[in-house]
Amino acid sequence: MRPFQNIRIAIEALRANKLRSALTMLGIIIGVGSVVSLLSVGNGAQESILAQINGIGTNLVTVVPGVLTLNTSRPPAAGSIGAGARPLTDADARAIEERVSNISGVAPEFTANGTTITFKRTNILAAARAVTPDYLMVRNQTIGEGRWIESSDMSTAARVVVLGADAAESLFGELSPIGERIKVANVPFTVIGVLNRVGGGFTGNPDQSVYVPLTAGYRSLFGSRAAYRGDNRVSVIYISALNNDELETVAEEVTTVLRSEHRLKIDDEDDFTVLTQEQFLSIAGAITGILTIFLGAIAGISLLVGGIGIMNISLVSVTERTKEIGLRKAVGAKRRTILIQFLVETVTLSVIGGFAGIFLGWMVATLISATGVLQATVTPNSVALAVGFSFMVGLFFGIYPASRAAALQPIEALRYE
Amino acid sequence: MNDIPVNLKAMIEARGLTKVYKMGTTEVRALNGVSLDVFQSEMVSVIGQSGSGKSTLLSILGALDLPTSGSYKLDGREVATMRDDELAALRNQRIGFVFQKFNLLARSTALANVELPLTYAGVPSRQSRKRAAETLTLVGLGDRLDHKPNELSGGQQQRVAIARALVNNPSIILADEPTGNLDSRTGEEILELFHKLHEEQKITLIVVTHDPKIAAQCQRVIKLRDGVVVPDDDTRPLMTYEALRNATLSEHSDSH
Ligand SMILES: Nc1ncnc2c1ncn2[C@@H]1O[C@H](COP(=O)(O)OP(=O)(O)OP(=O)(O)O)[C@@H](O)[C@H]1O
Ligand SMILES: [Mg+2]
């Protein structure tokens, strides 16, 4: 018996029973397709979340007021955390800037969420963020049009404003907003620039925001709301480390500086929280991990359903196939020949069905990506997992009954009911 | 008369064959010590009441099943102790089996069905196709090569099965009630085919049948009752070499 002969027999058997072959393949296609597409969604979600975190700014250390434990908290939305605790102030920010080494910028921010922004008769709600010139670099943002806030704007507390991309679009549409006068919480400001779009972020949507000089914010917008013991509150302080290796040291130094600024005793708890990007990543990792497990469970169920489909077809055809095996043995097929035939059949179905399933999963992923909700990416791992599992199912439900039948005396197999 | 080769060596030698089926606590002795010889180019029928063990005997002679005890030699080689692969080779090379229910692969053409033993013998596809087509022509189905079993009449299906049994030039053809599923006219046609093969190709044939008319057309009848061979007045007794030789020679000269 040449190997070619074996393959010939198997292909002939598959072609002789097209319906059964097609149904078995369908089980594999559904199983593989669902695993590939679901895992691609999981991956896409993970990637997009990680991309957003990286978009917060590289080498970023974030300080928020109050104590934030990683396990129980939501990701920090600036200004909303630790409302009752000791606030951070612009004096804290200045102290960090002066005393922490290896940093390239410090960017305090005071945030007023849900501020009404008015241009002529159009009103929108946006976060009004009072920031310093460093903010642009520290937060990894770029100017699309016009210019960013400069030191002179700070020293004169100029009533100028830079718009996030979405805010600009909803207020001005296609028109250029540069030089226009808008009202921020009813106070007139002049638009000097528009930021490029960055996409949704962990600290509120930066595109649906307007940015004013910190000093102008204190003087014209927030007034006594921001005052704290002769200083001004800030909602969050962003610090950018010179490079990634310094991140932990910077975080430690920031902690030391703030503890001394806040006059904490040796065994007092911190009354603020310092977060590095790594910690954001680990929070996100925990969230996406759950998501992936969840999607994996759904994918597992689809695999099971596909597997049961294959099993059904196989079991229904066991009688028929047992007789077929009996007959093949009666005319001289050896046990090994029968097993090889079934193996080749299974492999053929798995390979064709597997490829079709990958294609199906890839199409679903492409469709999902096309909706723009997230970028679903097909990974080699999910493909290997899906194909491997379907192959095992096909092998078990195809080969196992066949090997039992092949071990029978031909007359018993022929009599099988 | 001398051009008819008669090899008087027993092709089949069965001694004390038993087959016991265990059904839970009860035992069924389907064969209870069957001994018989079949000679080359003989045409033998096996008769007996339903349940007497005919099919069981034929399956063992066809190497489709193994006896519980006893010895079975085909062409001088002991079959009862053969390994699975040896049995498969034996079935493939030396034995052609014809079933009452035809047992064709339902979704394969007549040609593919007949090719099957050749494929398992390792015959290359072009050659096996040619030989299968020739054999189908021999049984009168040269114009039905591409028909599937459900596109053939019962008689034609049995012809396909006979072609499949013949295609690898076996030493012996065993048929278990080959006409049992056919009407009497079609049954006669099948029997004529057997006669033709027997006469023209000197094929050794053992036919299990219920039909006394078929039994009467055979050179010798083996009758079974309750798993043993009975010497019956109505049937010719187990022949000696001498008697067989005379009978075979005279029958051959009769038919010419
Ligand atoms: N697989 C089996 N398991 C148990 N008993 C069996 C089995 N096969 C046959 N028998 C029993 O063995 C005995 C002989 O059966 P066998 O099929 O050889 O009879 P038969 O002479 O061919 O009958 P029929 O003319 O009806 O075909 C019967 O009593 C039957 O019930
Ligand atoms: Mg029977």
XYZ file of C-alpha atoms and ligand atoms in Angstrom:
705
model
C 0.000 0.000 0.000
C 1.588 3.233 -1.077
C 0.780 6.382 0.883
C -0.678 7.874 -2.246
C -3.151 5.000 -2.391
C -4.282 5.795 1.156
C -4.902 9.406 0.304
C -6.769 8.355 -2.806
C -9.072 6.090 -0.808
C -9.728 8.814 1.761
C -10.461 11.489 -0.823
C -12.756 9.102 -2.666
C -14.598 8.339 0.576
C -14.975 12.066 1.289
C -16.242 12.768 -2.198
C -18.595 9.805 -2.088
C -20.329 11.381 0.898
C -20.346 15.066 0.180
C -23.147 15.955 2.570
C -21.544 14.292 5.544
C -18.194 15.837 4.681
C -19.791 19.261 4.317
C -21.633 19.019 7.646
C -18.554 17.872 9.504
C -16.619 20.696 7.910
C -19.362 23.134 8.916
C -18.818 22.199 12.559
C -15.123 22.925 12.186
C -15.788 26.164 10.292
C -18.150 27.443 12.984
C -15.797 26.433 15.784
C -12.690 27.915 14.223
C -14.507 30.963 12.886
C -16.017 31.902 16.228
C -12.799 31.436 18.151
C -10.801 33.442 15.662
C -13.305 36.305 15.533
C -14.016 36.450 19.269
C -10.371 36.379 20.208
C -9.699 39.043 17.600
C -12.257 41.238 19.343
C -10.595 40.562 22.697
C -7.228 41.400 21.231
C -8.538 44.488 19.533
C -10.043 45.726 22.793
C -6.791 45.077 24.619
C -4.729 46.808 21.970
C -6.974 49.833 21.828
C -6.951 50.226 25.599
C -3.177 49.905 25.705
C -2.867 52.371 22.850
C -4.992 54.832 24.786
C -2.830 54.435 27.851
C 0.278 54.995 25.790
C -1.503 58.005 24.330
C -1.726 59.555 27.801
C 1.906 60.465 27.378
C 5.144 58.576 27.523
C 7.127 58.340 30.741
C 4.212 59.863 32.543
C 3.824 60.079 36.309
C 0.371 61.158 37.453
C -0.418 62.559 40.881
C -3.989 62.746 42.110
C -5.218 63.878 45.506
C -6.424 61.373 48.080
C -5.672 57.691 48.486
C -6.434 55.502 45.567
C -6.050 51.770 45.878
C -5.563 49.983 42.618
C -7.969 47.148 43.263
C -11.040 49.097 44.190
C -10.780 52.263 42.197
C -11.950 53.271 38.809
C -9.292 54.722 36.568
C -8.774 58.271 37.827
C -10.970 60.860 36.200
C -9.204 64.101 36.967
C -10.797 66.317 39.580
C -13.276 63.752 40.745
C -11.081 61.770 43.066
C -10.444 62.351 46.715
C -12.779 65.312 46.867
C -12.717 65.435 50.665
C -9.003 64.812 51.067
C -6.233 67.379 51.130
C -6.140 68.812 47.633
C -3.082 69.270 45.477
C -2.059 72.844 44.813
C -0.017 74.728 42.259
C 2.541 75.168 45.051
C 2.907 71.375 45.088
C 3.497 71.460 41.359
C 6.149 74.159 41.705
C 7.883 72.211 44.480
C 8.021 69.132 42.276
C 9.406 71.154 39.408
C 12.124 72.611 41.612
C 13.142 69.583 43.647
C 12.619 66.444 41.542
C 15.458 65.585 39.189
C 15.354 63.850 35.815
C 12.065 65.358 34.738
C 11.311 67.112 31.485
C 8.130 68.822 32.514
C 5.478 69.311 35.184
C 1.906 70.003 34.146
C -0.702 70.794 36.788
C -4.294 70.894 35.641
C -7.430 72.292 37.161
C -10.485 70.756 35.568
C -14.047 72.020 35.447
C -16.077 69.272 33.842
C -19.340 70.118 32.119
C -18.519 73.745 31.459
C -20.770 75.542 29.000
C -18.883 76.811 25.943
C -20.685 79.254 23.719
C -19.936 80.514 20.209
C -22.584 82.875 18.907
C -25.758 80.857 19.426
C -24.109 77.419 19.752
C -23.690 75.928 23.216
C -21.728 72.796 24.040
C -20.638 71.142 27.255
C -16.943 70.441 27.574
C -14.256 70.054 30.189
C -12.502 73.354 30.784
C -8.893 72.548 31.603
C -6.653 75.205 33.058
C -3.095 74.188 32.238
C 0.502 75.390 31.830
C 2.636 75.557 28.648
C 4.356 72.248 29.581
C 1.051 70.443 29.366
C 1.193 69.931 25.608
C 4.524 68.096 25.735
C 3.799 66.231 28.952
C 0.457 64.928 27.679
C 1.860 64.042 24.316
C -0.541 66.230 22.373
C 0.030 68.238 19.233
C -1.283 71.507 17.831
C -3.297 71.159 14.636
C -3.941 74.798 13.930
C -2.883 78.093 15.499
C -0.671 77.957 18.571
C -0.486 76.556 22.082
C -0.517 78.459 25.401
C 2.793 80.287 25.997
C 4.562 81.666 29.081
C 3.436 85.195 28.215
C -0.193 83.996 28.285
C 0.537 82.653 31.757
C 2.135 85.804 33.112
C -0.631 88.041 31.796
C -3.372 85.547 32.612
C -4.514 86.106 29.039
C -8.067 85.063 28.226
C -7.040 82.788 25.369
C -8.269 79.303 24.698
C -7.104 76.247 22.747
C -9.860 73.878 21.590
C -9.875 70.101 21.553
C -10.689 68.670 18.113
C -14.263 67.655 18.930
C -15.064 70.861 20.727
C -13.758 72.848 17.743
C -15.791 70.798 15.328
C -19.049 71.083 17.205
C -18.647 74.833 17.686
C -17.237 75.840 14.329
C -17.814 72.954 11.914
C -15.642 73.501 8.871
C -14.784 77.088 9.730
C -11.447 78.099 11.230
C -11.931 79.118 14.871
C -8.594 80.959 15.203
C -9.154 84.504 16.416
C -12.831 83.952 17.135
C -14.234 84.909 20.483
C -16.085 82.291 22.471
C -17.502 82.242 25.964
C -16.232 79.788 28.553
C -18.737 79.695 31.405
C -19.944 83.062 30.118
C -16.484 84.640 30.206
C -15.194 85.752 26.790
C -12.001 84.084 25.556
C -10.161 84.289 22.234
C -9.407 81.069 20.379
C -5.685 80.794 19.600
C -5.372 77.163 18.552
C -6.923 73.763 17.911
C -5.396 70.466 19.036
C -5.123 67.374 16.897
C -7.475 64.561 17.698
C -6.086 62.028 20.218
C -9.041 59.718 20.832
C -10.769 58.894 24.091
C -8.480 58.769 27.101
C -8.384 57.560 30.645
C -8.556 61.030 32.119
C -11.662 62.238 30.348
C -12.002 62.956 26.673
C -9.216 65.357 25.651
C -10.924 66.110 22.334
C -14.089 67.331 24.007
C -12.157 69.851 26.115
C -10.995 73.453 25.982
C -7.630 74.559 27.390
C -6.948 77.903 29.043
C -3.843 79.244 30.840
C -3.810 78.112 34.466
C -3.540 81.708 35.690
C -6.448 82.840 33.535
C -8.501 79.978 34.866
C -7.866 81.006 38.435
C -8.417 84.672 37.792
C -11.402 84.624 35.434
C -13.147 81.279 35.734
C -12.802 79.432 38.996
C -12.161 82.206 41.520
C -12.697 81.122 45.080
C -13.610 77.601 43.980
C -9.937 76.961 43.405
C -8.546 78.751 46.417
C -6.993 76.709 49.183
C -5.131 78.248 52.126
C -3.635 81.029 50.071
C -2.747 78.727 47.192
C -4.740 77.429 44.237
C -5.977 73.889 43.935
C -5.105 71.666 41.011
C -7.066 68.539 40.081
C -4.107 66.535 38.916
C -0.403 66.983 38.345
C 1.276 65.278 35.386
C 5.035 64.873 35.481
C 7.015 63.599 32.566
C 10.228 61.708 33.358
C 13.295 62.211 31.187
C 13.207 58.553 30.201
C 11.514 55.340 31.063
C 14.301 54.055 33.343
C 13.869 57.059 35.648
C 10.147 56.567 36.001
C 10.230 54.778 39.363
C 12.847 57.118 40.852
C 10.856 60.103 39.716
C 7.732 58.640 41.293
C 9.603 58.108 44.563
C 11.052 61.620 44.560
C 7.644 63.087 43.827
C 6.291 61.183 46.815
C 9.084 62.499 49.071
C 8.586 66.088 47.927
C 4.805 65.964 48.374
C 5.074 64.342 51.801
C 7.324 67.160 52.983
C 5.094 69.793 51.301
C 2.080 68.323 53.045
C 4.061 68.079 56.318
C 3.294 64.401 56.796
C 4.939 62.592 59.696
C 7.005 59.468 59.215
C 4.120 57.089 59.856
C 1.352 59.111 58.246
C -0.214 57.633 55.145
C 0.240 59.484 51.883
C -2.699 61.844 51.292
C -2.153 61.691 47.533
C -1.555 58.967 44.993
C 1.338 58.737 42.559
C 0.618 56.587 39.508
C 3.088 55.579 36.861
C 2.123 54.463 33.410
C 3.065 50.940 34.449
C 0.357 51.027 37.064
C -2.179 52.242 34.553
C -1.121 49.384 32.333
C -1.580 46.893 35.132
C -5.061 48.232 35.894
C -5.912 47.995 32.222
C -4.307 44.579 32.043
C -6.602 43.387 34.807
C -9.636 44.760 33.005
C -8.741 43.397 29.586
C -7.737 40.114 31.185
C -11.296 39.696 32.439
C -12.602 40.678 29.034
C -10.396 38.143 27.321
C -11.425 35.396 29.715
C -15.052 36.288 29.097
C -14.659 36.243 25.334
C -12.597 33.085 25.623
C -15.461 31.447 27.497
C -17.900 32.395 24.757
C -15.453 31.133 22.165
C -15.113 27.929 24.137
C -18.875 27.479 24.042
C -18.918 27.947 20.277
C -16.106 25.437 19.948
C -18.120 23.031 22.034
C -21.175 23.597 19.850
C -19.068 23.049 16.740
C -17.589 19.972 18.365
C -21.020 18.601 19.223
C -21.998 19.196 15.608
C -19.055 17.128 14.461
C -19.856 14.510 17.069
C -23.472 14.267 15.914
C -22.509 13.729 12.308
C -19.894 11.209 13.343
C -22.223 9.279 15.631
C -25.028 9.231 13.087
C -22.656 7.842 10.536
C -21.007 5.332 12.848
C -23.367 2.502 11.864
C -22.940 3.237 8.217
C -19.229 3.665 8.555
C -18.839 0.552 10.677
C -20.439 -1.436 7.877
C -18.226 0.343 5.400
C -15.198 -0.582 7.478
C -16.429 -4.177 7.688
C -16.741 -4.296 3.936
C -13.348 -2.695 3.363
C -11.779 -5.196 5.720
C -13.665 -8.029 4.018
C -12.035 -7.168 0.703
C -8.583 -6.905 2.223
C -8.055 -3.593 4.024
C -5.647 -3.928 6.924
C -6.419 -2.264 10.224
C -3.652 0.270 9.711
C -4.937 1.096 6.244
C -8.380 1.834 7.655
C -6.953 4.050 10.367
C -4.788 5.950 7.905
C -7.817 6.446 5.681
C -9.783 7.971 8.547
C -6.819 10.037 9.645
C -6.407 11.443 6.153
C -10.145 12.139 5.990
C -10.049 13.967 9.308
C -6.951 15.925 8.421
C -8.410 16.902 5.062
C -11.669 18.062 6.628
C -9.854 19.879 9.431
C -7.455 21.636 7.102
C -10.111 22.741 4.629
C -12.632 23.531 7.374
C -9.920 25.195 9.445
C -8.878 27.472 6.608
C -12.495 28.303 5.824
C -13.040 28.983 9.541
C -10.011 31.266 9.719
C -11.288 33.080 6.661
C -14.746 33.401 8.234
C -13.272 34.647 11.508
C -11.079 37.089 9.623
C -14.102 38.383 7.706
C -16.057 38.874 10.926
C -13.064 40.672 12.444
C -12.818 42.875 9.371
C -16.532 43.663 9.557
C -16.242 44.561 13.231
C -13.244 46.767 12.484
C -15.196 48.405 9.675
C -17.856 49.534 12.158
C -15.089 51.555 13.831
C -15.947 50.397 17.343
C -12.579 48.748 17.676
C -9.784 47.332 15.595
C -10.258 43.545 15.790
C -6.970 41.832 15.060
C -6.569 38.148 14.236
C -3.568 36.717 16.079
C -1.620 33.566 15.200
C -2.278 32.253 18.715
C -6.032 32.252 18.338
C -5.715 30.617 14.930
C -3.489 27.886 16.345
C -5.832 27.361 19.292
C -8.931 27.098 17.123
C -7.399 24.818 14.540
C -5.802 22.672 17.216
C -9.039 22.208 19.089
C -11.142 21.465 16.027
C -8.532 19.010 14.893
C -8.685 17.214 18.232
C -12.474 17.068 18.092
C -12.414 15.760 14.530
C -9.741 13.276 15.460
C -11.580 12.021 18.502
C -15.028 11.722 16.998
C -13.816 10.489 13.632
C -10.908 8.236 14.524
C -12.131 6.782 17.778
C -15.223 5.029 16.377
C -13.214 4.058 13.314
C -10.444 2.484 15.348
C -12.995 0.505 17.305
C -14.649 -0.696 14.135
C -11.282 -1.491 12.587
C -10.476 -3.769 15.523
C -13.608 -5.874 14.911
C -13.664 -9.027 12.835
C -15.092 -7.956 9.461
C -18.191 -10.090 9.882
C -19.027 -8.374 13.165
C -18.542 -4.957 11.615
C -20.770 -5.915 8.687
C -23.484 -7.060 11.083
C -23.244 -3.890 13.216
C -26.584 -2.162 13.815
C -10.218 -34.596 -21.551
C -6.641 -34.365 -20.455
C -6.599 -30.610 -20.904
C -8.805 -30.252 -17.845
C -6.472 -29.858 -14.892
C -7.826 -31.531 -11.825
C -5.759 -30.892 -8.756
C -6.852 -33.370 -6.165
C -5.141 -31.741 -3.271
C -7.808 -30.449 -0.876
C -7.952 -26.685 -1.120
C -9.955 -26.337 2.045
C -9.329 -28.643 4.971
C -11.483 -27.948 7.993
C -11.196 -30.104 11.085
C -13.407 -29.909 14.146
C -14.451 -26.302 13.668
C -16.522 -24.878 16.488
C -17.944 -21.430 16.953
C -19.433 -20.459 20.280
C -21.242 -17.167 20.788
C -21.523 -16.092 24.371
C -24.708 -14.176 25.076
C -24.436 -13.145 28.700
C -24.695 -16.380 30.611
C -25.969 -18.533 27.747
C -23.837 -19.974 25.008
C -24.851 -20.561 21.411
C -22.893 -23.292 19.687
C -23.313 -22.134 16.100
C -20.782 -24.718 14.903
C -20.156 -27.854 16.875
C -17.284 -29.697 15.244
C -17.458 -29.294 11.496
C -14.932 -31.152 9.361
C -14.917 -30.965 5.602
C -12.681 -30.880 2.551
C -13.230 -28.882 -0.606
C -11.122 -29.562 -3.664
C -9.878 -27.257 -6.309
C -12.437 -26.365 -8.983
C -15.269 -27.945 -7.037
C -18.689 -26.369 -6.879
C -20.206 -27.170 -3.519
C -23.411 -26.063 -1.914
C -24.091 -25.805 1.790
C -27.659 -26.303 2.874
C -29.479 -26.622 6.171
C -32.277 -25.111 8.154
C -32.227 -21.564 9.277
C -29.922 -21.258 12.252
C -28.035 -24.441 11.434
C -24.752 -22.519 11.158
C -24.334 -22.066 7.390
C -23.417 -18.394 7.508
C -21.161 -18.932 10.474
C -19.282 -21.660 8.627
C -18.956 -19.614 5.467
C -17.637 -16.575 7.368
C -14.935 -18.722 8.892
C -14.052 -20.292 5.540
C -13.933 -16.768 4.102
C -11.543 -15.617 6.846
C -14.101 -12.992 7.860
C -14.282 -14.553 11.308
C -12.201 -16.937 13.377
C -13.388 -20.281 14.807
C -13.525 -20.730 18.558
C -11.568 -23.947 18.103
C -10.577 -26.324 15.374
C -8.275 -26.102 12.415
C -8.890 -24.525 9.041
C -6.313 -24.812 6.297
C -6.624 -22.942 3.038
C -4.098 -24.026 0.403
C -2.259 -25.816 3.175
C -1.855 -22.751 5.376
C -3.456 -22.640 8.807
C -5.919 -19.771 8.936
C -7.344 -20.204 12.454
C -4.215 -18.785 14.056
C -3.429 -16.013 11.572
C -2.846 -12.448 12.622
C -5.195 -9.674 11.563
C -2.960 -8.459 8.738
C -2.388 -11.948 7.365
C -6.134 -12.525 7.351
C -6.617 -9.255 5.484
C -4.061 -10.265 2.880
C -5.691 -13.672 2.549
C -9.132 -12.138 2.017
C -7.645 -9.767 -0.474
C -5.627 -12.257 -2.529
C -7.206 -15.700 -2.205
C -10.880 -15.298 -1.367
C -13.849 -13.683 -3.016
C -16.929 -13.304 -0.867
C -20.461 -12.657 -2.106
C -23.047 -11.550 0.447
C -26.795 -11.959 0.456
C -27.189 -8.225 0.954
C -24.561 -7.328 -1.691
C -22.743 -4.972 0.709
C -21.709 -2.452 -1.909
C -20.456 1.015 -1.010
C -23.703 2.881 -1.616
C -22.178 6.137 -2.780
C -19.514 4.714 -5.043
C -19.921 3.646 -8.655
C -19.924 0.028 -9.768
C -16.408 0.548 -11.086
C -15.137 2.016 -7.797
C -16.743 -0.836 -5.865
C -15.043 -3.447 -8.003
C -11.730 -1.580 -7.860
C -11.678 -1.681 -4.075
C -9.860 -5.023 -3.579
C -7.300 -4.004 -6.208
C -6.673 -0.703 -4.454
C -6.012 -2.545 -1.208
C -3.728 -4.892 -3.133
C -1.708 -1.837 -4.163
C -2.553 -2.023 -7.860
C -1.993 1.391 -9.480
C -5.149 3.241 -10.308
C -5.045 3.095 -14.102
C -4.441 -0.638 -14.081
C -7.068 -1.325 -11.436
C -9.640 0.671 -13.367
C -8.945 -1.369 -16.463
C -9.170 -4.693 -14.647
C -12.336 -3.685 -12.803
C -13.946 -2.665 -16.080
C -12.955 -5.993 -17.655
C -14.399 -7.942 -14.760
C -17.634 -5.959 -14.858
C -17.841 -6.730 -18.576
C -17.325 -10.412 -17.771
C -20.380 -10.398 -15.483
C -22.377 -8.565 -18.135
C -22.249 -5.023 -16.756
C -19.844 -3.463 -19.252
C -22.364 -0.710 -19.882
C -23.047 0.107 -16.232
C -19.597 1.089 -14.990
C -20.568 4.501 -13.686
C -23.856 3.509 -12.091
C -24.168 3.718 -8.354
C -25.813 0.795 -6.501
C -29.156 2.601 -6.225
C -29.131 3.055 -9.992
C -28.882 -0.712 -10.525
C -31.386 -3.573 -10.185
C -30.933 -6.151 -7.436
C -29.535 -8.671 -9.893
C -27.144 -6.103 -11.301
C -25.990 -5.154 -7.811
C -25.242 -8.785 -7.081
C -23.293 -8.971 -10.333
C -21.226 -6.025 -9.189
C -20.599 -7.852 -5.913
C -19.567 -10.963 -7.847
C -17.244 -8.904 -10.020
C -15.711 -7.462 -6.850
C -15.213 -11.009 -5.528
C -13.636 -12.076 -8.801
C -11.464 -9.127 -9.662
C -8.356 -10.158 -7.751
C -8.351 -13.691 -9.243
C -9.090 -15.505 -5.967
C -8.676 -19.271 -5.575
C -12.155 -19.549 -4.179
C -15.469 -17.763 -4.196
C -17.788 -18.072 -1.238
C -21.375 -16.958 -1.622
C -23.858 -16.730 1.250
C -27.350 -17.012 -0.217
C -26.354 -14.929 -3.223
C -29.854 -15.229 -4.679
C -31.732 -14.838 -1.395
C -32.626 -11.215 -2.085
C -33.512 -11.749 -5.726
C -36.575 -13.008 -7.558
C -36.286 -16.514 -8.920
C -35.594 -15.531 -12.528
C -32.815 -13.137 -11.542
C -31.567 -15.778 -9.131
C -31.233 -18.214 -12.006
C -29.275 -15.679 -14.005
C -26.848 -15.266 -11.135
C -26.512 -18.997 -10.840
C -25.828 -19.253 -14.571
C -23.069 -16.742 -14.063
C -21.601 -18.945 -11.343
C -21.755 -21.952 -13.640
C -20.057 -20.003 -16.362
C -17.265 -18.908 -14.021
C -16.918 -22.411 -12.705
C -16.673 -23.931 -16.135
C -14.677 -21.301 -17.935
C -12.352 -20.201 -15.179
C -12.261 -23.339 -13.060
C -13.130 -21.295 -10.033
C -13.789 -23.115 -6.804
C -17.206 -22.189 -5.470
C -19.030 -22.712 -2.225
C -22.631 -21.531 -2.250
C -24.854 -21.399 0.803
C -28.468 -21.742 -0.222
C -31.964 -22.562 0.913
C -33.004 -23.449 -2.588
C -32.893 -27.204 -3.338
C -32.843 -26.424 -7.062
C -29.589 -24.551 -6.655
C -28.177 -27.272 -4.448
C -29.065 -29.822 -7.093
C -26.958 -27.987 -9.643
C -23.831 -28.312 -7.556
C -21.419 -31.214 -7.687
C -21.743 -31.819 -4.017
C -24.003 -30.771 -1.189
C -22.924 -30.319 2.399
C -25.820 -30.369 4.789
C -25.647 -28.783 8.210
C -27.877 -29.414 11.160
C -27.398 -27.761 14.535
C -23.819 -26.923 13.782
C -22.669 -30.288 12.485
C -22.391 -31.850 9.038
C -24.976 -34.546 8.413
C -24.441 -37.286 5.870
C -27.872 -37.330 4.258
C -29.407 -39.978 2.065
C -30.576 -37.286 -0.299
C -27.154 -35.809 -0.677
C -24.089 -37.434 -1.988
C -21.833 -38.517 0.838
C -18.506 -36.872 1.422
C -16.484 -38.211 -1.415
C -13.208 -39.977 -1.431
C -10.478 -38.718 -3.688
C -11.275 -41.462 -6.125
C -14.987 -40.816 -6.255
C -14.468 -37.116 -6.531
C -12.034 -37.534 -9.337
C -14.434 -39.643 -11.302
C -17.328 -37.343 -10.618
C -15.420 -34.230 -11.549
C -14.029 -35.756 -14.689
C -17.339 -37.139 -15.803
C -19.160 -33.884 -15.132
C -16.631 -31.965 -17.104
C -16.933 -34.334 -20.005
C -20.720 -34.176 -19.706
C -20.740 -30.478 -20.067
C -18.537 -30.481 -23.122
N -23.127 -12.796 16.310
C -23.872 -13.752 16.858
N -24.090 -13.718 18.168
C -24.805 -14.697 18.762
N -25.342 -15.720 18.121
C -25.153 -15.814 16.797
C -24.410 -14.827 16.113
N -24.366 -15.179 14.796
C -25.076 -16.319 14.695
N -25.545 -16.703 15.884
C -26.324 -17.911 16.173
O -25.643 -18.978 15.598
C -26.543 -19.869 14.984
C -26.164 -20.080 13.522
O -26.369 -18.872 12.832
P -26.122 -18.755 11.279
O -26.298 -17.317 10.918
O -24.829 -19.371 10.938
O -27.314 -19.610 10.699
P -27.716 -19.861 9.175
O -27.656 -21.300 8.981
O -26.906 -19.011 8.298
O -29.218 -19.370 9.170
P -30.015 -18.672 7.992
O -30.357 -19.750 7.025
O -31.240 -18.132 8.672
O -29.156 -17.581 7.441
C -27.923 -19.265 15.163
O -28.553 -19.914 16.226
C -27.664 -17.838 15.522
O -28.638 -17.374 16.400
Mg -27.296 -17.318 7.034
